[in-house]
Coordinates of C-alpha atoms in Angstrom, one line a residue:
M1 CA 16.7 6.6 -15.2
T2 CA 15.1 10.1 -15.0
D3 CA 13.1 11.6 -12.2
P4 CA 9.4 11.9 -12.6
A5 CA 8.0 15.2 -14.0
P6 CA 7.4 17.9 -11.4
E7 CA 4.0 18.3 -9.9
P8 CA 1.8 21.0 -11.6
A9 CA 1.5 24.3 -9.7
G10 CA -1.9 25.3 -8.2
P11 CA -4.5 22.9 -6.8
A12 CA -3.6 19.4 -5.7
S13 CA -3.0 16.8 -8.4
M14 CA -4.1 13.2 -8.5
R15 CA -0.5 12.1 -8.6
H16 CA 0.2 14.0 -5.4
L17 CA -2.9 12.6 -3.7
L18 CA -1.8 9.0 -4.6
H19 CA 1.9 9.2 -4.0
G20 CA 2.7 12.3 -1.8
D21 CA 6.4 13.1 -2.2
R22 CA 7.5 9.5 -2.6
L23 CA 8.0 9.4 -6.4
R24 CA 11.6 10.7 -6.4
H25 CA 12.6 8.2 -3.8
L26 CA 10.9 5.4 -5.7
T27 CA 12.7 6.4 -8.9
R28 CA 16.0 6.4 -7.0
L29 CA 15.4 2.8 -5.8
D30 CA 14.8 1.7 -9.4
R31 CA 18.6 2.0 -9.8
L32 CA 18.9 -1.2 -7.8
L33 CA 17.3 -3.0 -10.7
D34 CA 20.6 -2.8 -12.5
L35 CA 22.3 -5.0 -9.9
P36 CA 23.0 -8.6 -10.8
C37 CA 20.8 -9.9 -8.0
F38 CA 17.8 -8.2 -9.5
D39 CA 18.2 -9.9 -12.9
R40 CA 14.7 -10.9 -14.1
G41 CA 15.9 -14.1 -15.9
P42 CA 14.4 -17.4 -14.8
L43 CA 16.2 -19.3 -12.1
T44 CA 17.0 -22.9 -12.7
G45 CA 18.3 -25.5 -10.3
P46 CA 17.5 -26.0 -6.6
A47 CA 15.2 -23.7 -4.6
E48 CA 18.2 -22.5 -2.7
A49 CA 19.2 -20.4 -5.7
R50 CA 16.0 -18.4 -5.5
H51 CA 16.3 -18.0 -1.7
E52 CA 19.9 -16.8 -2.1
Q53 CA 18.7 -14.2 -4.7
T54 CA 16.0 -13.0 -2.3
Y55 CA 18.4 -12.5 0.5
S56 CA 20.9 -10.8 -1.8
R57 CA 18.2 -8.4 -2.8
L58 CA 17.4 -7.8 0.9
R59 CA 21.0 -7.0 1.6
A60 CA 21.2 -4.6 -1.4
L61 CA 18.0 -2.8 -0.3
G62 CA 19.3 -2.4 3.3
L63 CA 22.8 -1.2 2.3
D64 CA 21.3 1.3 -0.1
A65 CA 19.4 2.9 2.8
G66 CA 22.5 3.0 5.0
G67 CA 21.5 -0.1 7.1
S68 CA 18.6 -1.4 9.1
L69 CA 18.8 1.2 11.8
A70 CA 18.7 4.1 9.3
L71 CA 15.4 2.7 7.9
H72 CA 14.1 2.2 11.4
R73 CA 14.7 5.9 12.2
D74 CA 13.1 7.2 9.0
R75 CA 9.6 5.7 8.9
S76 CA 8.7 7.5 5.6
R77 CA 11.7 6.1 3.8
L78 CA 11.1 2.6 5.3
L79 CA 7.5 2.5 4.0
T80 CA 8.6 3.7 0.6
A81 CA 11.2 1.0 0.4
L82 CA 8.6 -1.6 1.3
E83 CA 6.2 -0.2 -1.3
W84 CA 9.0 -0.5 -3.9
A85 CA 9.9 -4.0 -2.8
A86 CA 6.3 -5.2 -3.0
T87 CA 6.0 -4.0 -6.6
V88 CA 9.4 -5.6 -7.6
D89 CA 9.4 -8.9 -5.8
P90 CA 6.7 -10.1 -3.2
G91 CA 9.3 -12.5 -1.7
L92 CA 11.7 -9.6 -1.1
F93 CA 8.8 -7.5 0.4
L94 CA 7.9 -10.2 2.9
T95 CA 11.5 -10.7 4.0
A96 CA 12.1 -6.9 4.2
L97 CA 9.0 -6.3 6.2
V98 CA 10.1 -8.8 8.8
H99 CA 13.7 -7.8 8.9
F100 CA 13.2 -4.0 9.0
S101 CA 9.7 -3.4 10.5
V102 CA 9.6 -6.3 13.0
V103 CA 13.0 -7.5 14.0
T104 CA 15.0 -4.3 13.9
C105 CA 12.2 -2.4 15.4
T106 CA 11.7 -4.8 18.3
L107 CA 15.4 -4.9 19.2
A108 CA 15.8 -1.1 18.9
E109 CA 12.6 -0.2 20.8
L110 CA 12.3 -2.9 23.4
G111 CA 15.9 -4.0 23.9
R112 CA 18.3 -2.5 26.4
P113 CA 21.9 -2.0 25.6
G114 CA 24.3 -4.7 26.6
E115 CA 27.3 -6.8 25.5
G116 CA 25.0 -9.6 24.3
L117 CA 22.6 -7.6 22.3
A118 CA 25.0 -5.2 20.6
P119 CA 26.5 -7.7 18.1
L120 CA 23.1 -8.8 17.0
V121 CA 22.0 -5.2 16.3
E122 CA 25.3 -4.6 14.5
D123 CA 24.8 -7.7 12.2
L124 CA 21.2 -6.7 11.4
D125 CA 22.2 -3.1 10.7
A126 CA 25.1 -4.2 8.5
M127 CA 22.9 -6.7 6.7
D128 CA 25.3 -9.5 7.7
A129 CA 22.3 -11.5 9.1
V130 CA 18.7 -11.9 8.2
G131 CA 16.1 -11.1 10.8
G132 CA 13.1 -13.4 11.5
I133 CA 10.2 -13.5 13.9
L134 CA 9.3 -16.7 15.7
I135 CA 5.8 -16.4 17.2
T136 CA 3.3 -18.8 15.6
E137 CA 3.5 -22.4 17.1
L138 CA 2.8 -25.5 15.1
G139 CA 0.0 -27.1 17.2
N140 CA -1.3 -24.2 19.3
G141 CA -4.1 -22.1 17.9
S142 CA -3.9 -18.4 18.8
S143 CA -0.4 -19.1 20.2
H144 CA 0.3 -15.3 19.9
L145 CA -1.8 -14.9 23.1
G146 CA -0.2 -17.7 25.0
P147 CA 2.9 -19.3 23.5
A148 CA 4.0 -22.6 25.1
T149 CA 7.6 -21.9 24.4
E150 CA 9.4 -21.2 27.7
A151 CA 12.1 -18.7 28.6
R152 CA 13.5 -19.8 31.9
Y153 CA 15.5 -17.4 34.0
H154 CA 18.7 -18.6 35.8
H155 CA 19.6 -16.3 38.6
A156 CA 23.1 -17.6 39.2
G157 CA 24.4 -16.3 35.8
R158 CA 21.5 -13.9 35.1
T159 CA 20.8 -15.7 31.8
F160 CA 17.8 -17.4 30.2
T161 CA 17.4 -20.7 28.3
L162 CA 14.7 -21.3 25.7
H163 CA 12.7 -24.5 25.7
T164 CA 10.2 -26.1 23.4
P165 CA 8.3 -28.3 25.8
D166 CA 6.5 -30.5 23.2
P167 CA 6.3 -30.8 19.4
E168 CA 3.1 -28.7 19.3
A169 CA 5.1 -25.7 20.6
A170 CA 7.7 -25.7 17.8
K171 CA 7.8 -22.4 16.0
F172 CA 6.2 -22.7 12.6
M173 CA 6.5 -21.1 9.1
A174 CA 9.4 -18.7 9.8
P175 CA 12.0 -18.6 7.0
G176 CA 15.4 -20.0 7.9
G177 CA 15.6 -23.4 6.4
S178 CA 18.5 -22.7 4.0
P179 CA 21.9 -23.3 5.6
G180 CA 24.9 -21.0 5.3
R181 CA 23.4 -17.6 6.1
S182 CA 23.4 -16.0 9.5
R183 CA 20.0 -15.7 11.1
I184 CA 18.8 -13.6 14.1
A185 CA 15.3 -14.1 15.4
V186 CA 12.9 -12.4 17.8
V187 CA 11.4 -15.4 19.7
Y188 CA 8.2 -14.9 21.7
A189 CA 8.0 -17.0 24.8
K190 CA 6.4 -17.0 28.3
L191 CA 8.9 -15.8 30.9
L192 CA 9.4 -18.1 33.9
V193 CA 11.1 -16.9 37.0
D194 CA 11.3 -19.5 39.7
D195 CA 8.7 -21.5 37.8
R196 CA 6.2 -18.6 37.9
E197 CA 4.9 -17.1 34.7
H198 CA 5.3 -13.4 34.1
G199 CA 3.8 -12.8 30.7
V200 CA 4.9 -13.0 27.1
F201 CA 8.2 -11.3 26.1
P202 CA 10.4 -11.3 22.9
F203 CA 13.9 -12.6 23.1
A204 CA 16.7 -11.8 20.6
V205 CA 18.4 -15.1 19.6
R206 CA 21.2 -15.9 17.1
L207 CA 19.8 -19.0 15.4
R208 CA 22.7 -19.5 13.0
H209 CA 26.1 -17.8 12.5
G210 CA 27.2 -18.5 9.0
A211 CA 26.9 -22.3 8.6
T212 CA 26.9 -22.9 12.4
T213 CA 23.6 -23.5 14.1
A214 CA 23.4 -22.1 17.7
P215 CA 23.4 -24.6 20.6
G216 CA 20.0 -26.1 21.4
V217 CA 18.4 -24.8 18.1
R218 CA 16.9 -27.3 15.8
I219 CA 15.8 -26.1 12.3
T220 CA 13.7 -28.4 10.1
P221 CA 13.1 -27.1 6.6
L222 CA 9.5 -27.4 5.3
P223 CA 8.7 -28.7 1.8
P224 CA 8.8 -25.9 -0.9
T225 CA 5.7 -23.9 -1.6
S226 CA 4.6 -22.0 -4.7
L227 CA 3.1 -19.1 -2.7
V228 CA 5.8 -16.5 -2.0
P229 CA 8.5 -19.2 -2.0
L230 CA 10.9 -18.7 0.9
D231 CA 12.9 -21.2 3.0
Y232 CA 10.2 -21.8 5.5
A233 CA 11.0 -24.0 8.5
V234 CA 9.9 -25.5 11.8
I235 CA 12.2 -24.3 14.7
S236 CA 12.5 -25.6 18.2
F237 CA 14.7 -25.0 21.2
D238 CA 16.3 -27.3 23.8
G239 CA 18.0 -25.2 26.4
T240 CA 19.2 -22.5 24.0
P241 CA 21.2 -19.9 26.0
V242 CA 20.2 -16.2 25.9
P243 CA 22.1 -13.5 27.8
Y244 CA 20.2 -11.1 30.1
D245 CA 20.2 -8.3 27.5
G246 CA 18.8 -10.8 24.9
W247 CA 15.6 -10.4 26.9
L248 CA 13.8 -7.5 25.1
R249 CA 12.4 -6.4 28.4
D250 CA 11.2 -2.9 27.7
S251 CA 10.3 -1.5 31.2
A252 CA 10.5 -4.8 33.0
D253 CA 13.4 -6.0 35.1
I254 CA 14.7 -8.7 37.4
T255 CA 16.4 -7.3 40.4
D256 CA 19.8 -8.4 41.7
D257 CA 18.0 -10.5 44.3
G258 CA 15.9 -12.3 41.6
R259 CA 12.6 -10.3 42.0
F260 CA 10.6 -9.7 38.8
E261 CA 9.3 -6.2 38.3
D262 CA 7.0 -4.8 35.6
P263 CA 5.1 -1.5 35.7
L264 CA 2.6 -3.0 33.2
D265 CA 0.6 -5.1 35.5
G266 CA -1.5 -7.7 33.7
S267 CA -0.4 -10.0 30.9
G268 CA -2.8 -8.4 28.4
H269 CA -1.0 -5.0 28.6
R270 CA 2.4 -6.6 28.6
L271 CA 1.5 -8.8 25.6
V272 CA 0.4 -5.8 23.5
R273 CA 3.5 -3.9 24.5
S274 CA 5.7 -6.9 23.6
L275 CA 4.1 -6.9 20.2
L276 CA 5.0 -3.2 19.7
A277 CA 6.3 -4.0 16.2
S278 CA 2.9 -5.3 15.1
A279 CA 1.8 -1.8 14.3
H280 CA 4.9 -1.4 12.1
A281 CA 4.1 -4.8 10.5
S282 CA 0.4 -3.8 9.9
V283 CA 1.2 -0.4 8.2
G284 CA 4.0 -2.0 6.2
A285 CA 1.8 -4.9 5.0
A286 CA -1.0 -2.5 4.1
T287 CA 1.4 -0.2 2.2
G288 CA 3.0 -3.1 0.2
Q289 CA -0.3 -4.7 -0.6
A290 CA -1.8 -1.4 -1.9
A291 CA 1.2 -1.0 -4.1
A292 CA 0.9 -4.5 -5.4
A293 CA -2.8 -3.9 -6.2
R294 CA -1.8 -0.8 -8.2
A295 CA 0.9 -2.8 -10.0
A296 CA -1.5 -5.7 -10.9
V297 CA -4.1 -3.4 -12.4
A298 CA -1.5 -1.3 -14.2
I299 CA -0.2 -4.5 -15.9
A300 CA -3.7 -5.7 -16.8
L301 CA -4.8 -2.4 -18.2
R302 CA -1.7 -1.9 -20.3
Y303 CA -2.0 -5.3 -21.7
S304 CA -5.7 -5.0 -22.4
G305 CA -5.1 -1.7 -24.2
G306 CA -2.6 -3.3 -26.5
R307 CA -4.0 -6.8 -27.0
T308 CA -6.2 -7.1 -30.0
T309 CA -8.8 -9.8 -30.7
M310 CA -10.1 -11.4 -33.8
G311 CA -13.7 -11.6 -32.5
R312 CA -16.1 -11.5 -35.4
L313 CA -17.9 -8.4 -34.0
A314 CA -14.9 -6.1 -34.5
P315 CA -11.7 -7.8 -35.7
R316 CA -8.4 -6.2 -34.5
L317 CA -10.2 -4.3 -31.7
P318 CA -8.3 -3.9 -28.4
V319 CA -9.9 -6.1 -25.8
L320 CA -10.3 -3.0 -23.5
E321 CA -13.0 -1.8 -25.8
Y322 CA -15.2 -4.7 -24.7
R323 CA -17.6 -3.9 -21.8
T324 CA -16.8 -7.2 -20.1
Q325 CA -13.2 -6.1 -19.8
Q326 CA -14.2 -2.6 -18.6
E327 CA -16.6 -4.0 -16.0
D328 CA -14.0 -5.9 -14.1
L329 CA -10.8 -3.9 -14.7
Y330 CA -12.2 -0.4 -14.0
S331 CA -13.7 -1.6 -10.8
A332 CA -10.3 -3.1 -9.9
L333 CA -8.7 0.2 -10.6
A334 CA -11.2 2.0 -8.3
R335 CA -10.5 -0.5 -5.6
A336 CA -6.7 0.0 -5.9
Y337 CA -7.1 3.8 -5.7
A338 CA -9.5 3.4 -2.7
A339 CA -7.1 1.1 -0.8
T340 CA -4.2 3.6 -1.5
F341 CA -6.2 6.5 -0.1
L342 CA -7.1 4.4 3.0
V343 CA -3.4 3.4 3.6
N344 CA -2.0 6.9 2.9
E345 CA -3.8 8.4 5.9
E346 CA -2.7 5.6 8.1
R347 CA 0.9 5.8 7.0
E348 CA 0.9 9.6 7.4
R349 CA -0.2 9.2 11.0
F350 CA 2.4 6.4 11.5
V351 CA 5.2 8.5 10.1
R352 CA 4.2 11.4 12.4
G353 CA 4.0 9.0 15.4
V354 CA 0.3 9.8 15.9
H355 CA -1.5 6.8 17.3
S356 CA -5.0 6.4 18.5
R357 CA -5.3 4.8 22.0
P358 CA -5.5 1.0 21.5
P359 CA -8.6 -0.6 22.9
A360 CA -6.5 -2.7 25.3
A361 CA -5.2 0.4 27.1
G362 CA -8.5 0.7 28.9
G363 CA -8.1 -2.6 30.7
T364 CA -9.6 -5.1 28.2
P365 CA -7.0 -7.5 26.8
P366 CA -7.3 -9.0 23.4
T367 CA -9.7 -12.0 23.1
W368 CA -8.5 -13.8 20.0
A369 CA -5.3 -12.2 18.9
P370 CA -3.2 -9.1 19.8
W371 CA -3.1 -7.3 16.5
S372 CA -6.2 -5.1 16.8
A373 CA -5.3 -4.3 20.4
A374 CA -1.9 -3.1 19.4
H375 CA -3.4 -0.7 16.9
R376 CA -6.9 -1.3 15.5
D377 CA -6.9 1.1 12.6
L378 CA -3.6 -0.2 11.2
A379 CA -4.7 -3.8 11.7
L380 CA -8.0 -3.1 9.9
A381 CA -6.1 -1.4 7.0
K382 CA -3.9 -4.4 6.7
A383 CA -6.9 -6.7 6.6
W384 CA -8.7 -4.5 4.0
T385 CA -5.7 -4.3 1.7
S386 CA -5.3 -8.1 1.8
R387 CA -8.9 -8.5 0.7
T388 CA -8.5 -5.8 -2.0
L389 CA -5.3 -7.2 -3.4
E390 CA -6.7 -10.7 -3.6
Q391 CA -9.8 -9.4 -5.4
V392 CA -7.9 -7.1 -7.8
A393 CA -5.2 -9.6 -8.6
A394 CA -7.7 -12.4 -9.3
V395 CA -9.7 -10.2 -11.7
C396 CA -6.5 -9.0 -13.4
R397 CA -5.3 -12.6 -13.8
Q398 CA -8.6 -13.7 -15.3
R399 CA -8.9 -10.8 -17.7
C400 CA -5.4 -11.3 -19.0
G401 CA -6.3 -14.9 -20.1
A402 CA -3.4 -17.3 -20.5
Q403 CA -0.8 -14.5 -20.0
G404 CA -2.3 -13.9 -16.6
V405 CA -1.3 -17.3 -15.2
L406 CA 2.4 -17.0 -16.2
S407 CA 4.5 -16.2 -13.3
M408 CA 6.8 -13.9 -15.4
N409 CA 3.8 -11.5 -15.7
R410 CA 3.8 -11.0 -12.0
I411 CA 0.0 -11.0 -11.4
T412 CA 0.0 -14.4 -9.8
D413 CA 2.8 -13.3 -7.5
Y414 CA 0.7 -10.4 -6.3
E415 CA -2.3 -12.7 -5.8
D416 CA -0.2 -15.1 -3.8
L417 CA 1.0 -12.2 -1.6
A418 CA -2.5 -11.4 -0.6
R419 CA -3.1 -15.1 0.3
I420 CA 0.0 -15.1 2.5
F421 CA -1.1 -11.9 4.2
H422 CA -4.5 -13.2 5.2
A423 CA -2.4 -15.0 7.8
A424 CA 0.9 -13.0 8.0
A425 CA 1.1 -9.8 10.0
G426 CA -2.0 -10.8 11.8
D427 CA -4.8 -13.3 10.8
T428 CA -7.5 -11.4 9.0
L429 CA -10.4 -13.3 10.7
L430 CA -8.9 -12.7 14.2
I431 CA -8.3 -9.0 13.4
H432 CA -11.9 -8.6 12.5
L433 CA -13.2 -10.5 15.6
D434 CA -11.2 -8.4 18.0
A435 CA -11.9 -5.2 16.1
G436 CA -15.6 -6.0 16.0
K437 CA -15.7 -6.6 19.7
S438 CA -13.9 -3.4 20.5
L439 CA -16.2 -1.4 18.1
L440 CA -19.2 -2.9 19.9
A441 CA -17.9 -1.4 23.2
E442 CA -18.1 2.1 21.5
P443 CA -21.1 4.2 20.4
P444 CA -22.3 3.5 16.9
P445 CA -21.4 6.0 14.2
P446 CA -23.9 8.9 13.8
T447 CA -26.3 8.5 10.9
A448 CA -28.7 10.7 9.1
E449 CA -32.1 9.9 7.7
L450 CA -32.1 9.0 4.0
P451 CA -33.7 11.7 1.9
A452 CA -37.3 11.2 0.8
G453 CA -37.9 10.2 -2.8
P454 CA -35.5 8.2 -5.1
L455 CA -31.9 8.3 -4.1
D456 CA -29.4 10.1 -6.2
V457 CA -27.1 7.2 -6.9
A458 CA -24.8 9.4 -8.9
D459 CA -23.9 11.3 -5.7
P460 CA -21.0 9.5 -3.9
H461 CA -22.5 10.8 -0.6
T462 CA -25.3 8.3 -1.1
A463 CA -22.9 5.4 -0.7
I464 CA -21.4 7.0 2.4
R465 CA -24.9 7.5 4.0
L466 CA -25.8 3.9 3.2
A467 CA -22.5 2.6 4.6
R468 CA -23.0 4.5 7.8
L469 CA -26.5 3.3 8.1
R470 CA -25.4 -0.3 7.7
E471 CA -22.6 0.0 10.2
S472 CA -24.9 1.6 12.8
R473 CA -27.6 -1.1 12.3
L474 CA -25.2 -3.9 12.6
H475 CA -23.8 -2.3 15.8
T476 CA -27.3 -1.9 17.3
D477 CA -28.4 -5.4 16.4
L478 CA -25.2 -6.9 17.9
A479 CA -25.6 -4.8 21.1
R480 CA -29.2 -6.0 21.5
R481 CA -28.2 -9.7 21.0
L482 CA -25.3 -9.3 23.5
D483 CA -27.7 -7.8 26.1
E484 CA -30.1 -10.7 25.6
A485 CA -27.4 -13.3 25.9
T486 CA -26.0 -11.8 29.1
G487 CA -29.2 -10.7 30.7
A488 CA -28.0 -7.2 31.0
G489 CA -30.6 -4.8 32.2
S490 CA -33.2 -7.5 32.7
G491 CA -32.5 -8.2 36.4
L492 CA -32.7 -11.9 35.6
R493 CA -28.9 -12.7 35.7
H494 CA -28.0 -14.7 38.8
Q495 CA -24.6 -16.0 37.7
E496 CA -21.9 -15.0 35.3
P497 CA -22.7 -16.3 31.8
D498 CA -20.4 -18.6 29.9
E499 CA -18.2 -16.4 27.8
F500 CA -18.0 -18.8 24.9
A501 CA -21.8 -19.4 24.9
V502 CA -22.4 -15.7 24.8
W503 CA -19.9 -14.7 22.1
N504 CA -19.9 -17.7 19.8
P505 CA -23.2 -16.9 18.1
L506 CA -22.1 -13.3 17.7
L507 CA -18.8 -14.0 15.9
P508 CA -20.0 -13.7 12.3
G509 CA -21.7 -10.4 13.2
L510 CA -18.5 -9.1 14.7
V511 CA -16.7 -9.8 11.4
D512 CA -19.5 -8.0 9.5
L513 CA -19.3 -5.0 11.8
A514 CA -15.5 -4.7 11.4
V515 CA -15.7 -5.0 7.6
A516 CA -18.6 -2.5 7.5
H517 CA -16.7 0.0 9.6
T518 CA -13.6 -0.2 7.4
K519 CA -15.8 0.1 4.3
R520 CA -17.4 3.3 5.6
V521 CA -13.9 4.7 6.4
V522 CA -12.7 3.8 2.9
L523 CA -15.6 5.7 1.3
E524 CA -15.1 8.7 3.5
R525 CA -11.4 8.9 2.7
F526 CA -12.0 8.7 -1.0
Q527 CA -14.5 11.5 -0.7
R528 CA -11.9 13.7 1.1
Q529 CA -9.4 13.1 -1.7
A530 CA -12.0 14.0 -4.3
D531 CA -12.9 17.1 -2.4
A532 CA -9.2 18.0 -2.3
L533 CA -9.2 18.2 -6.1
T534 CA -11.7 21.0 -6.2
G535 CA -10.5 23.5 -8.9
S536 CA -7.9 21.0 -10.2
P537 CA -7.9 19.9 -13.9
D538 CA -7.6 16.3 -12.5
R539 CA -10.9 16.4 -10.7
P540 CA -13.1 15.0 -13.6
A541 CA -10.9 12.0 -13.9
L542 CA -11.0 11.1 -10.2
A543 CA -14.7 12.0 -10.0
T544 CA -15.5 9.3 -12.6
L545 CA -13.6 6.7 -10.6
H546 CA -15.2 7.9 -7.4
H547 CA -18.6 7.5 -9.0
L548 CA -17.9 3.9 -10.0
L549 CA -16.5 3.0 -6.6
S550 CA -19.7 4.3 -5.0
L551 CA -21.9 2.3 -7.2
D552 CA -19.9 -0.8 -6.6
S553 CA -20.2 -0.2 -2.8
I554 CA -24.0 0.1 -3.0
E555 CA -24.3 -2.9 -5.2
E556 CA -22.2 -5.1 -2.9
D557 CA -24.6 -4.6 -0.1
L558 CA -27.8 -4.1 -2.2
G559 CA -29.5 -7.3 -1.0
W560 CA -29.0 -6.2 2.7
H561 CA -30.4 -2.7 2.0
L562 CA -33.4 -4.1 0.2
E563 CA -34.0 -6.5 3.0
H564 CA -34.0 -3.6 5.5
A565 CA -36.1 -1.4 3.3
D566 CA -33.3 1.2 3.0
L567 CA -33.6 1.0 -0.8
T568 CA -36.6 0.1 -3.0
P569 CA -36.3 -2.3 -6.0
E570 CA -36.6 0.8 -8.3
E571 CA -33.6 2.4 -6.6
G572 CA -31.7 -0.9 -7.0
R573 CA -32.4 -0.7 -10.7
L574 CA -31.1 2.8 -10.7
V575 CA -27.8 1.6 -9.3
H576 CA -27.6 -0.9 -12.2
S577 CA -28.6 1.6 -14.8
A578 CA -26.0 4.2 -13.7
R579 CA -23.1 1.8 -14.1
P580 CA -22.7 2.1 -17.9
R581 CA -22.3 5.9 -17.6
A582 CA -19.7 5.5 -14.8
L583 CA -17.7 3.0 -16.9
A584 CA -17.8 5.3 -19.9
G585 CA -16.5 8.1 -17.8
V586 CA -13.6 6.0 -16.5
H587 CA -12.8 4.9 -20.1
T588 CA -12.6 8.5 -21.2
H589 CA -10.2 9.4 -18.4
L590 CA -8.3 6.2 -18.4
P591 CA -5.0 7.6 -19.7
A592 CA -4.8 10.1 -16.9
L593 CA -5.9 7.5 -14.3
L594 CA -3.3 5.0 -15.5
N595 CA -0.6 7.6 -15.8
T596 CA -1.2 8.7 -12.2
L597 CA -0.2 5.2 -11.0
A598 CA 3.4 6.2 -12.1
L599 CA 4.7 2.7 -12.5
P600 CA 7.6 2.5 -15.0
P601 CA 7.8 -0.7 -17.0
A602 CA 11.2 -1.6 -15.6
R603 CA 9.8 -1.6 -12.0
L604 CA 6.9 -3.8 -13.0
G605 CA 9.1 -6.2 -14.9
A606 CA 6.1 -8.0 -16.4
P607 CA 6.5 -8.6 -20.2
I608 CA 2.8 -7.8 -20.8
G609 CA 3.2 -4.6 -19.0
Q610 CA 5.8 -3.2 -21.4
P611 CA 5.0 -0.8 -24.3
D612 CA 6.0 -3.5 -26.8
W613 CA 4.5 -6.4 -24.8
L614 CA 4.7 -8.9 -27.7
G615 CA 8.4 -8.3 -28.2
A616 CA 9.0 -8.5 -24.4
V617 CA 7.1 -11.9 -24.2
L618 CA 9.1 -13.3 -27.1
D619 CA 12.4 -12.0 -25.5
S620 CA 11.5 -13.7 -22.2
A621 CA 10.7 -17.0 -24.0
Q622 CA 14.2 -16.9 -25.6
H623 CA 15.8 -16.6 -22.2

């Protein structure tokens, strides 16, 4: 395989804006596709064969990088590997995200060296064991905040034992049901010292060594699922021993005389710190889903450009010439670009180690889940890309007709990935609830008056102004309702209000505020990328896509803006009438926009995404 063409000299190019300097590394990873474990032929027989293939691919990916620790130390390389994995195999991506970004990170960052921890780190690093995270509990909603699983400290031997006190506390949905492969898990449990709780901590536990299950560990495989099929299981503990250094204690300690010490006073702060890897999981999930969205739309556009129809209006015309195909797929392309620009800025900050102060640092612990408190911007990016991937993949599946529903064409795999990630790496709803609550505690975004006269809907700044206005009004309205519910400033409050009664009516508004905030950020970041192409020959192509995205954004909230008199019905009609010109512009520049995605057919693997898609489909059928 050859390296991609060098970037043109002079002003920035679209390809550089979309991919940075990652293309050479992605091309190098494509060499893994020649390994037997990456064979694209259909698997027959029991589900264990597919699971074994997934874990063999994970091992190959890790060894190619020099081990888990090498990826942990090189954040840019890690995210690029995850981006590649999401394009090639969503099951591999989910497994790699947990193994590298969560388990390896947690052991390396929160663990303290010791004889018990060292062999676990070595096995993870050498890819001799698969890492998993055990946090969600079967019968306890929001168990991330308060797991029922117990880690009891025994002072005589300075050890711990893990206990599942009841069936509801069993850890749920973690892969690990297939026997015969070594497993190491990060288990989240409440620490008990002399029967006193001291917050939630992670513990490094060897669940299985080869075919031997660890003492006190019970693994019950779950029935197979078609969505990102892995060997999911329910796992419980009955006195499972953990050495002292298996406690991933960070800055906490238990003194020689049995006294617990922790500089992070307060369970909220400790919980957020214990979930340090959630920021890694969020940025990794966002990166992979943005890559999957690009892959889905690339497959659909290539197929639509080569698929002809015998429709009586124009026999033998490619379906991409039809306006119905353009309406859906060009908007999907704009969403994929926008999600990528959103993620690129977050991953750049993450690689540089630049993090905004999490809301919980000021003393307010998370209310529903810890993800937004650990890092709000990354959590919101993950939630946005889940939504984007689900929308993009669904449209691509529909517009590819019968071919779109075939698993071999990959689009359904990408759609399933989005469905999984509405819950994985932080539940989307809970992320929005906590993010909305933290946004409400901050000043609303500054807005400017809309200009007098009809709006220029062709100007992308119009969409940004409207997005800022909507976010600010949602913020103001929620703040007013909160003050009314609590009696703040009225002098009428004589007792503390019931927290649930206060917040429950506001929950849908918190979600709306969080989504509106992210949408405004997405539009602003796309604008910055478009501005960066000033003087570049690529600017007209990106400008047409930018125009379409802006119109889509206004149209999505058009009813709300009409209700609040931000727009007139005539301006609403202007939005509709501007759309054909935007679509025509994207159609003209589609070759450049599609080429910028830089997705070689071998990496996509989908028969309908190949240059000779008909021959590829027939070849797949023969196998």
